[in-house]
mmCIF file with all atom_site columns, C-alpha atoms in Angstrom:
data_model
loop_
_atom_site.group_PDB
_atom_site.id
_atom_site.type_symbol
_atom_site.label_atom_id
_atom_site.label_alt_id
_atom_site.label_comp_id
_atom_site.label_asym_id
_atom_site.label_entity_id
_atom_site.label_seq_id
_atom_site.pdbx_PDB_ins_code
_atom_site.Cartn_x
_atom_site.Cartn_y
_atom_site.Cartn_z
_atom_site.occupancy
_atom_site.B_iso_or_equiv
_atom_site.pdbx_formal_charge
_atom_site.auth_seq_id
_atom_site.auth_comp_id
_atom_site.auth_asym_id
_atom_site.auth_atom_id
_atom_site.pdbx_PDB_model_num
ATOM 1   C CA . UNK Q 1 1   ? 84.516  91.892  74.680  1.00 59.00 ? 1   UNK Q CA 1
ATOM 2   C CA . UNK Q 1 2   ? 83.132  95.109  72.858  1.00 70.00 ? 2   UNK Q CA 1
ATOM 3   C CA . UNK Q 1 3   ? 81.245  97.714  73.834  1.00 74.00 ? 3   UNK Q CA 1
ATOM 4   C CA . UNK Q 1 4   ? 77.572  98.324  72.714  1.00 76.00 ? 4   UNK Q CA 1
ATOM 5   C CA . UNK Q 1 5   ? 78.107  101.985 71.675  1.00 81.00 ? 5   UNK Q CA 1
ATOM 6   C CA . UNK Q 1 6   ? 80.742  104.454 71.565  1.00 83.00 ? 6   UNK Q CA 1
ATOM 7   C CA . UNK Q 1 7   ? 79.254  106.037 74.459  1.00 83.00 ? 7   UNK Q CA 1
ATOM 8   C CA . UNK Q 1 8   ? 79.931  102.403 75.923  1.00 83.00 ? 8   UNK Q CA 1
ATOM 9   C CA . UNK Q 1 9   ? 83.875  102.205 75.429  1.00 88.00 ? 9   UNK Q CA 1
ATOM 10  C CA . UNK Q 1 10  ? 84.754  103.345 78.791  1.00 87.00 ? 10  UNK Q CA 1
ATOM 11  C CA . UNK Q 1 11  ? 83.909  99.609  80.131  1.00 84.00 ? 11  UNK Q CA 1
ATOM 12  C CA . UNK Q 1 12  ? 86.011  98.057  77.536  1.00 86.00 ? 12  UNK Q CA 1
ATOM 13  C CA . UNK Q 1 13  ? 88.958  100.931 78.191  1.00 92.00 ? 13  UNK Q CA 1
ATOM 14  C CA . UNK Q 1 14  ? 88.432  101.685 81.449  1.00 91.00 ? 14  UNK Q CA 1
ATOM 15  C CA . UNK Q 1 15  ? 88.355  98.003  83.046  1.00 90.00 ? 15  UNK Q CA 1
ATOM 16  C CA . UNK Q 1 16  ? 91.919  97.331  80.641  1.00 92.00 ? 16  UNK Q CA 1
ATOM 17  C CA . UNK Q 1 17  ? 93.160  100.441 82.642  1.00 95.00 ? 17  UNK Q CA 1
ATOM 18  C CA . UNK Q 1 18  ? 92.363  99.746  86.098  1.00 95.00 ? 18  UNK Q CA 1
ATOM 19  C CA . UNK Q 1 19  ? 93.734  96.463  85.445  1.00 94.00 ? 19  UNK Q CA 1
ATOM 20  C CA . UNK Q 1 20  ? 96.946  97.860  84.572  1.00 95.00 ? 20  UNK Q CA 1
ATOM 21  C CA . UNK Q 1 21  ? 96.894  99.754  87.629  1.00 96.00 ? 21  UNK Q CA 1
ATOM 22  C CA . UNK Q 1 22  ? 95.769  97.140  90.071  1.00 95.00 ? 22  UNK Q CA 1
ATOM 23  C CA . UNK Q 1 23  ? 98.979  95.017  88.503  1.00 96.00 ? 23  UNK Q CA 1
ATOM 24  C CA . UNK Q 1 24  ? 101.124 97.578  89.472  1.00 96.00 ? 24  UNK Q CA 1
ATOM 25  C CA . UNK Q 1 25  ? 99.294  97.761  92.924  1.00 96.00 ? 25  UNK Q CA 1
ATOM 26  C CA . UNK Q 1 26  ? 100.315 93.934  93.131  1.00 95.00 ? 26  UNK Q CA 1
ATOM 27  C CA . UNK Q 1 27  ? 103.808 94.495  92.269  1.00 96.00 ? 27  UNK Q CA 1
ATOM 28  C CA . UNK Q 1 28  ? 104.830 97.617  93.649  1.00 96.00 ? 28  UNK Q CA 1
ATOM 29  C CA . UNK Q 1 29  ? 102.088 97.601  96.322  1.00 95.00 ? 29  UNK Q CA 1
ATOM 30  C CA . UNK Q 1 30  ? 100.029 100.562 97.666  1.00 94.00 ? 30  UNK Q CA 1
ATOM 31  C CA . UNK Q 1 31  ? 102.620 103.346 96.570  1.00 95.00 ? 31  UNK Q CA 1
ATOM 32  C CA . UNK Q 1 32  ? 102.823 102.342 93.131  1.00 95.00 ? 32  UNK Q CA 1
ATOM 33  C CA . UNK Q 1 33  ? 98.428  102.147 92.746  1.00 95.00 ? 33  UNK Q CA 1
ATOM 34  C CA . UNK Q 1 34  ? 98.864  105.849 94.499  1.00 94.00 ? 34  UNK Q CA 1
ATOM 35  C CA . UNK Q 1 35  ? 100.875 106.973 91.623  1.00 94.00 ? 35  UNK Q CA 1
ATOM 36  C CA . UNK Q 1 36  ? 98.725  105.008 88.336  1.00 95.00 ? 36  UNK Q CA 1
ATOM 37  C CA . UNK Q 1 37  ? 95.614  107.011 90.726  1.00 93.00 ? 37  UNK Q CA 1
ATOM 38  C CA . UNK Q 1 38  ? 97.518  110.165 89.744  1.00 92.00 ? 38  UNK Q CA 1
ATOM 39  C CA . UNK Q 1 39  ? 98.516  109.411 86.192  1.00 92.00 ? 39  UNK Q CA 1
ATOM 40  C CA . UNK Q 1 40  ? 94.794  108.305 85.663  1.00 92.00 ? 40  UNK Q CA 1
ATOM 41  C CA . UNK Q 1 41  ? 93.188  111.516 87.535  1.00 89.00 ? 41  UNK Q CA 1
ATOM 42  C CA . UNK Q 1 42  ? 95.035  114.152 85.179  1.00 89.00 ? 42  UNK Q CA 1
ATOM 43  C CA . UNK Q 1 43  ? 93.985  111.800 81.956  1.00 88.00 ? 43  UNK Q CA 1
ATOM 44  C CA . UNK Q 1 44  ? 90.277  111.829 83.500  1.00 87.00 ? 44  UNK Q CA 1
ATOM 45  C CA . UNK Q 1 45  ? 90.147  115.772 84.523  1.00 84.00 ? 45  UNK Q CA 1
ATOM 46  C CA . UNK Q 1 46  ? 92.145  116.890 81.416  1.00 86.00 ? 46  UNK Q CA 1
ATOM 47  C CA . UNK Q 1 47  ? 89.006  117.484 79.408  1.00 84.00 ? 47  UNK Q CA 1
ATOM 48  C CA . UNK Q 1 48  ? 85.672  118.263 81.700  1.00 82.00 ? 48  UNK Q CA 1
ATOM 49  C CA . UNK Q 1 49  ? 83.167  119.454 78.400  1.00 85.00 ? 49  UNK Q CA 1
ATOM 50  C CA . UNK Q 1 50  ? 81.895  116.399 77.814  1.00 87.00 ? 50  UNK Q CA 1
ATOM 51  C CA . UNK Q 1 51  ? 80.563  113.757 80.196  1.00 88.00 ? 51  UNK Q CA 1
ATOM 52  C CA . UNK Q 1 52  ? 81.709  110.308 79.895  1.00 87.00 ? 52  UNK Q CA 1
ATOM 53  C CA . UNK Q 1 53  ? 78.035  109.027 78.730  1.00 86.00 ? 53  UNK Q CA 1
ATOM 54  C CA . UNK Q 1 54  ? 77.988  111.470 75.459  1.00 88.00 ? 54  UNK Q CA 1
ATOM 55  C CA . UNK Q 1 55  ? 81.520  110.342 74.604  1.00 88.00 ? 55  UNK Q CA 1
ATOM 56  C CA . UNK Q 1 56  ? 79.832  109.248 71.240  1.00 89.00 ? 56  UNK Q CA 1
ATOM 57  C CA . UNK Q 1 57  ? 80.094  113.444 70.718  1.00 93.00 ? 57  UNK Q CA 1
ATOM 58  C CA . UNK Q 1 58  ? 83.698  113.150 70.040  1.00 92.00 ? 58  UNK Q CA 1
ATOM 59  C CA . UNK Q 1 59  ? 86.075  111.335 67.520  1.00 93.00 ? 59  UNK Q CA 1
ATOM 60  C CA . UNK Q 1 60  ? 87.394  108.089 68.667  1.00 90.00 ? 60  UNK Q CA 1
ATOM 61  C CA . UNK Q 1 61  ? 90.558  108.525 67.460  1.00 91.00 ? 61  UNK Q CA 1
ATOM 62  C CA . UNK Q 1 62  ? 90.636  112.209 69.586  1.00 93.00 ? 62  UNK Q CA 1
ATOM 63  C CA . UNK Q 1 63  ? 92.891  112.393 73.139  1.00 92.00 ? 63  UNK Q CA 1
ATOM 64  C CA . UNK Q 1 64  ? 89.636  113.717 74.679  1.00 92.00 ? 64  UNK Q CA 1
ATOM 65  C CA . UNK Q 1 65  ? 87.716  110.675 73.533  1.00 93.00 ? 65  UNK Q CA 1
ATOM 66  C CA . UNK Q 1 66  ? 91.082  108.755 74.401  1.00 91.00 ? 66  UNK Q CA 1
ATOM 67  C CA . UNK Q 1 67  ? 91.027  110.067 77.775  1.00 91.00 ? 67  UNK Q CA 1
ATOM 68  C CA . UNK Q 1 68  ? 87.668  109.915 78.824  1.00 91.00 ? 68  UNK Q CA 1
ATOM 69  C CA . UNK Q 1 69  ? 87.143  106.563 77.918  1.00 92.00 ? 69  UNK Q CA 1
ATOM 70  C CA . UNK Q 1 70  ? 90.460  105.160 79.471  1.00 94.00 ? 70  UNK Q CA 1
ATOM 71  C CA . UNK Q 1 71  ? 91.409  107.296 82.397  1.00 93.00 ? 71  UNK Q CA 1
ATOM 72  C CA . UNK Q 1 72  ? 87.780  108.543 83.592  1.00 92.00 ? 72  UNK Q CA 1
ATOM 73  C CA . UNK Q 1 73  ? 86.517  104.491 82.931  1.00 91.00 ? 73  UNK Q CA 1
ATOM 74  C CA . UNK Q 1 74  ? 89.377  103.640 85.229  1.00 94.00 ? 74  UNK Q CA 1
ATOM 75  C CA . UNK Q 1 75  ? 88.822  106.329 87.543  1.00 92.00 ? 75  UNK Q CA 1
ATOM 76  C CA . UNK Q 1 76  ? 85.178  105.091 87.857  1.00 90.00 ? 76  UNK Q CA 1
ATOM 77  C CA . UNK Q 1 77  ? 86.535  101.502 88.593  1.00 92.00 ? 77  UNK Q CA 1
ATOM 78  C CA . UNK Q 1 78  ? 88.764  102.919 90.906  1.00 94.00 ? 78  UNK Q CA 1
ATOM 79  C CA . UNK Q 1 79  ? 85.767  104.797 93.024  1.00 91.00 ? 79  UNK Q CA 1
ATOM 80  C CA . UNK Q 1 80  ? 83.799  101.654 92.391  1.00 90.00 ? 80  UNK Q CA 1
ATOM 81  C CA . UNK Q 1 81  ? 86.030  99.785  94.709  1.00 92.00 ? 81  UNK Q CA 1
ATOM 82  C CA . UNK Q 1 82  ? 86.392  102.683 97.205  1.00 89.00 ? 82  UNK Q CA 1
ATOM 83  C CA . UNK Q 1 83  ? 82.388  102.927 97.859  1.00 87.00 ? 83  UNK Q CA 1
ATOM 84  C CA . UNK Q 1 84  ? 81.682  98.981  97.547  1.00 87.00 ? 84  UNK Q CA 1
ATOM 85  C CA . UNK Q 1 85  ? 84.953  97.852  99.549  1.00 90.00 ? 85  UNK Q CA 1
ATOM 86  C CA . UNK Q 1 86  ? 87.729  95.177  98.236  1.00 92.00 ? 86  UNK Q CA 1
ATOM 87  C CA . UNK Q 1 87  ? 86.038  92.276  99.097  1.00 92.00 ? 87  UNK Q CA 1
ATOM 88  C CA . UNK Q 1 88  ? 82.800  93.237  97.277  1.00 88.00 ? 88  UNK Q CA 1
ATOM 89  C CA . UNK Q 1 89  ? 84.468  94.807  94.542  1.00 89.00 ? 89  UNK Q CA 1
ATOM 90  C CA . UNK Q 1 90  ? 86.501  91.904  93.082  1.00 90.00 ? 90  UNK Q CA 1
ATOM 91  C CA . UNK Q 1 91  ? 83.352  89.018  93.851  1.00 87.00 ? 91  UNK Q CA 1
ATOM 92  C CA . UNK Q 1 92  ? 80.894  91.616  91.129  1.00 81.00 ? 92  UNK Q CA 1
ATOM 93  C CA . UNK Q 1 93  ? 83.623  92.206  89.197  1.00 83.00 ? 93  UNK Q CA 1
ATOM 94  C CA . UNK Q 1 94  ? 84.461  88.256  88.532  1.00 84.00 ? 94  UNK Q CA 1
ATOM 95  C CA . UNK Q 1 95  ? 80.871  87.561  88.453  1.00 79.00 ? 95  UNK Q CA 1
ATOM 96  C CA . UNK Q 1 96  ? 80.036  90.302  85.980  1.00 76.00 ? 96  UNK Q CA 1
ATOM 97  C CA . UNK Q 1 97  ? 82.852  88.769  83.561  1.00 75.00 ? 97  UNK Q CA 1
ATOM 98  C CA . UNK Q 1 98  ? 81.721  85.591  84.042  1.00 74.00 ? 98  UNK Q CA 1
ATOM 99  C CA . UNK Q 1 99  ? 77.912  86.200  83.736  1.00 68.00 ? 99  UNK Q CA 1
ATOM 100 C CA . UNK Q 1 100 ? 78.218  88.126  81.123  1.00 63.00 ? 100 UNK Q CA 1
ATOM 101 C CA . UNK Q 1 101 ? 81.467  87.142  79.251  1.00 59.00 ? 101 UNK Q CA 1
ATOM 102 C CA . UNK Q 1 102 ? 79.765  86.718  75.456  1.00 53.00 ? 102 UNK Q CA 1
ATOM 103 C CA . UNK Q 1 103 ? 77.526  89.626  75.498  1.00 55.00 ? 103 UNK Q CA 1
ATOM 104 C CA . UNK Q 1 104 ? 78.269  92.966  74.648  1.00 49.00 ? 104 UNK Q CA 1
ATOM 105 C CA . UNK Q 1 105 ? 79.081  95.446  77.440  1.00 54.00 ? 105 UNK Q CA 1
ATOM 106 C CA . UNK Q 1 106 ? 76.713  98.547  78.250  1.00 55.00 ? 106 UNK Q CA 1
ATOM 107 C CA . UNK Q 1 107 ? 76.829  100.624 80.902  1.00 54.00 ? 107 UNK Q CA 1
ATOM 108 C CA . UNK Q 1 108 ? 72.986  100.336 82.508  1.00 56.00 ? 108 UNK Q CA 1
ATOM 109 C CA . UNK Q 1 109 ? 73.854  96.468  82.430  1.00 56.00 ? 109 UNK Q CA 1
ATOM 110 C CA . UNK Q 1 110 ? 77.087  97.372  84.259  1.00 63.00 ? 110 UNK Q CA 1
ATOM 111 C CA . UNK Q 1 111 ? 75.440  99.724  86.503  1.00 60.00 ? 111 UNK Q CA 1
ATOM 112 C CA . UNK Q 1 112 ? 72.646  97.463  87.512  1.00 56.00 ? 112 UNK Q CA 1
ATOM 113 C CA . UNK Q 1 113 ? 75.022  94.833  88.523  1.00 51.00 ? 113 UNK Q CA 1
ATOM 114 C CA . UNK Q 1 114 ? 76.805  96.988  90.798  1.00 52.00 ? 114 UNK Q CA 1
ATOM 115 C CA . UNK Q 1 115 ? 73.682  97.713  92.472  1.00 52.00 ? 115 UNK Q CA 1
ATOM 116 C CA . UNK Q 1 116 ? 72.783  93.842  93.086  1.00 58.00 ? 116 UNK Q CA 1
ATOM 117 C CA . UNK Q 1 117 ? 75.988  93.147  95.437  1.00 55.00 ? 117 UNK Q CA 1
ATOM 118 C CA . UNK Q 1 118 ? 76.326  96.327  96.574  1.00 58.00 ? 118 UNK Q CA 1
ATOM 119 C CA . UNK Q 1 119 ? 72.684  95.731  98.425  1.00 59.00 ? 119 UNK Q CA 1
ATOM 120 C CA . UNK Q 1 120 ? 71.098  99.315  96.712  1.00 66.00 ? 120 UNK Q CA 1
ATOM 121 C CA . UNK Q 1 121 ? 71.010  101.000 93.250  1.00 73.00 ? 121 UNK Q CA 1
ATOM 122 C CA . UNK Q 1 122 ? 74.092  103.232 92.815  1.00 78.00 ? 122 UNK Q CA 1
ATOM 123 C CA . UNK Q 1 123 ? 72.139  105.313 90.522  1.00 79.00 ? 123 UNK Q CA 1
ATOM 124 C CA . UNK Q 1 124 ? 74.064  108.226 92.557  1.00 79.00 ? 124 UNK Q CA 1
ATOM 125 C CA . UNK Q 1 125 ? 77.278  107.106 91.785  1.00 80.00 ? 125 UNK Q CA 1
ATOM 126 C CA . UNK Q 1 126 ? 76.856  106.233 88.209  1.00 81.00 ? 126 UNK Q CA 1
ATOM 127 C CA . UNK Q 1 127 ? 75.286  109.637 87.291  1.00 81.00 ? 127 UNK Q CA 1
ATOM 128 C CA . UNK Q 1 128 ? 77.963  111.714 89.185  1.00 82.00 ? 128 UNK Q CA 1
ATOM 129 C CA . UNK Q 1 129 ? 80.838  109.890 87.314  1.00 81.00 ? 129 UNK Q CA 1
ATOM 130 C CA . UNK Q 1 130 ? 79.083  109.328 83.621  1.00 84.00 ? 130 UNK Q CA 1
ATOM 131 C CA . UNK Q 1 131 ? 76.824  111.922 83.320  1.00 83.00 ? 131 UNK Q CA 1
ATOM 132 C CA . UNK Q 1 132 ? 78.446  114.952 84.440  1.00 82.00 ? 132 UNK Q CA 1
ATOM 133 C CA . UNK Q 1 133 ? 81.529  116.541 83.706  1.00 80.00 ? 133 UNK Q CA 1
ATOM 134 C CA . UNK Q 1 134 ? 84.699  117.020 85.644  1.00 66.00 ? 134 UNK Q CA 1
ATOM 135 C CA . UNK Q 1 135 ? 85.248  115.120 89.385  1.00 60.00 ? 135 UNK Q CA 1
ATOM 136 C CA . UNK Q 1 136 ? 82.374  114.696 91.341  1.00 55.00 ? 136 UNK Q CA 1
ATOM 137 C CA . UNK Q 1 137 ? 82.102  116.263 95.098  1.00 57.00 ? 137 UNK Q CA 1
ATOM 138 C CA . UNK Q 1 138 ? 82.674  114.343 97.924  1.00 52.00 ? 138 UNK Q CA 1
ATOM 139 C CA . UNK Q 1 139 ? 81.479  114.726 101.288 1.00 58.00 ? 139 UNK Q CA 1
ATOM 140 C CA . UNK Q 1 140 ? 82.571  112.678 104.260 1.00 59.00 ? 140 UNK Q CA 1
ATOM 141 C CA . UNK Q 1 141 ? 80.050  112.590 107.212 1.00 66.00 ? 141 UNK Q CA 1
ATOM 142 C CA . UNK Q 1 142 ? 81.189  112.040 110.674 1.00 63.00 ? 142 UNK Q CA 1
ATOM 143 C CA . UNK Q 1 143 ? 79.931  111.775 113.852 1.00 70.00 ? 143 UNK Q CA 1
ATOM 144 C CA . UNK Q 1 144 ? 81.238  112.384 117.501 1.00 69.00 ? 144 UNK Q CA 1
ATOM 145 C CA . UNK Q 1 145 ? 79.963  110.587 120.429 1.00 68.00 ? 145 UNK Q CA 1
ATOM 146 C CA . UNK Q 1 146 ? 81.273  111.210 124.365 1.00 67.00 ? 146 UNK Q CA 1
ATOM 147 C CA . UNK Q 1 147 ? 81.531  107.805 125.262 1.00 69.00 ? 147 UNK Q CA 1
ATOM 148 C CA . UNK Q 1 148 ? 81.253  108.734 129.299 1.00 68.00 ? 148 UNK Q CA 1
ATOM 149 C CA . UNK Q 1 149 ? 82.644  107.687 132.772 1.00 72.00 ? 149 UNK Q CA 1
ATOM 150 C CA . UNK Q 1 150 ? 85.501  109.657 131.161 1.00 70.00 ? 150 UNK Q CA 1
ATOM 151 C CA . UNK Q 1 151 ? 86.100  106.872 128.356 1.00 69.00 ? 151 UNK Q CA 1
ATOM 152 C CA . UNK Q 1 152 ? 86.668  109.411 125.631 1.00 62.00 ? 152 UNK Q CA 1
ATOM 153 C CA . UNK Q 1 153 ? 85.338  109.941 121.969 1.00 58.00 ? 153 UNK Q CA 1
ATOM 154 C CA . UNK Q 1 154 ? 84.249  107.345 119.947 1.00 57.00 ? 154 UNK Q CA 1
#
């Protein structure tokens, strides 16, 4: 598997990464995915001048080409699974290394993928996470409903 572009890496990288982590998240369960999470969040916020899509910028051999590619890719992987769900997550990720096992790996082939399980384009992910630099902002949205006849909140 090899990556289209330097500015591509981050699949090949990244996805070796995550998989590290979600071995460790099989044998040492939820605590030990919590703590490869926090190794790979100080790798992917270590160096926020460059976004992960212009890594081509920097020298491969660098620790802030190192880093982006590796921890941010695994970081994005990691996200991935948050805002598609488990189940979701490891169907596209099985069928994108099946479908596309002998071709090389880009990241708009990647990214439109995503978008065909996850039921709309995550064109708003993707650009928080590969074409800007440092952590994107999240924003959780709730609502409160009175349920009535003194049942509560829901």
């Amino acid at each position: 598997m090899s990556p289209a572009t330097k500015d591509d890496w981050w699949i090949t990288d990244g996805f070796s990464r995550y998989s590290e982590a979600m071995y460790v998240e099989n044998a040492a369960g939820a605590a030990g995915l919590e703590e490869a999470v926090k190794d790979m969040s100080v790798g992917a916020l270590a160096y926020d001048n460059v976004p992960l899509s212009s890594a081509s910028k920097l020298d491969p051999f660098s620790t802030e080409f190192q880093s982006l590619v590796t921890d941010k890719g695994a970081m994005i992987l990691h996200m991935l699974r948050w805002v598609l769900g488990e189940d979701k997550y490891l169907k596209t990720m099985r069928e994108f290394a099946e479908n596309l096992r002998r071709e090389i790996r880009q990241h708009g082939r990647f990214q439109n993928h995503r978008g065909e399980y996850y039921g709309e384009q995550l064109t708003w992910f993707f650009s928080q996470w590969l074409d800007s630099t440092g952590a994107p902002e999240f924003k959780l949205k709730y609502t409160t409903y009175r349920l009535g006849s003194n049942k509560g909140f829901g």
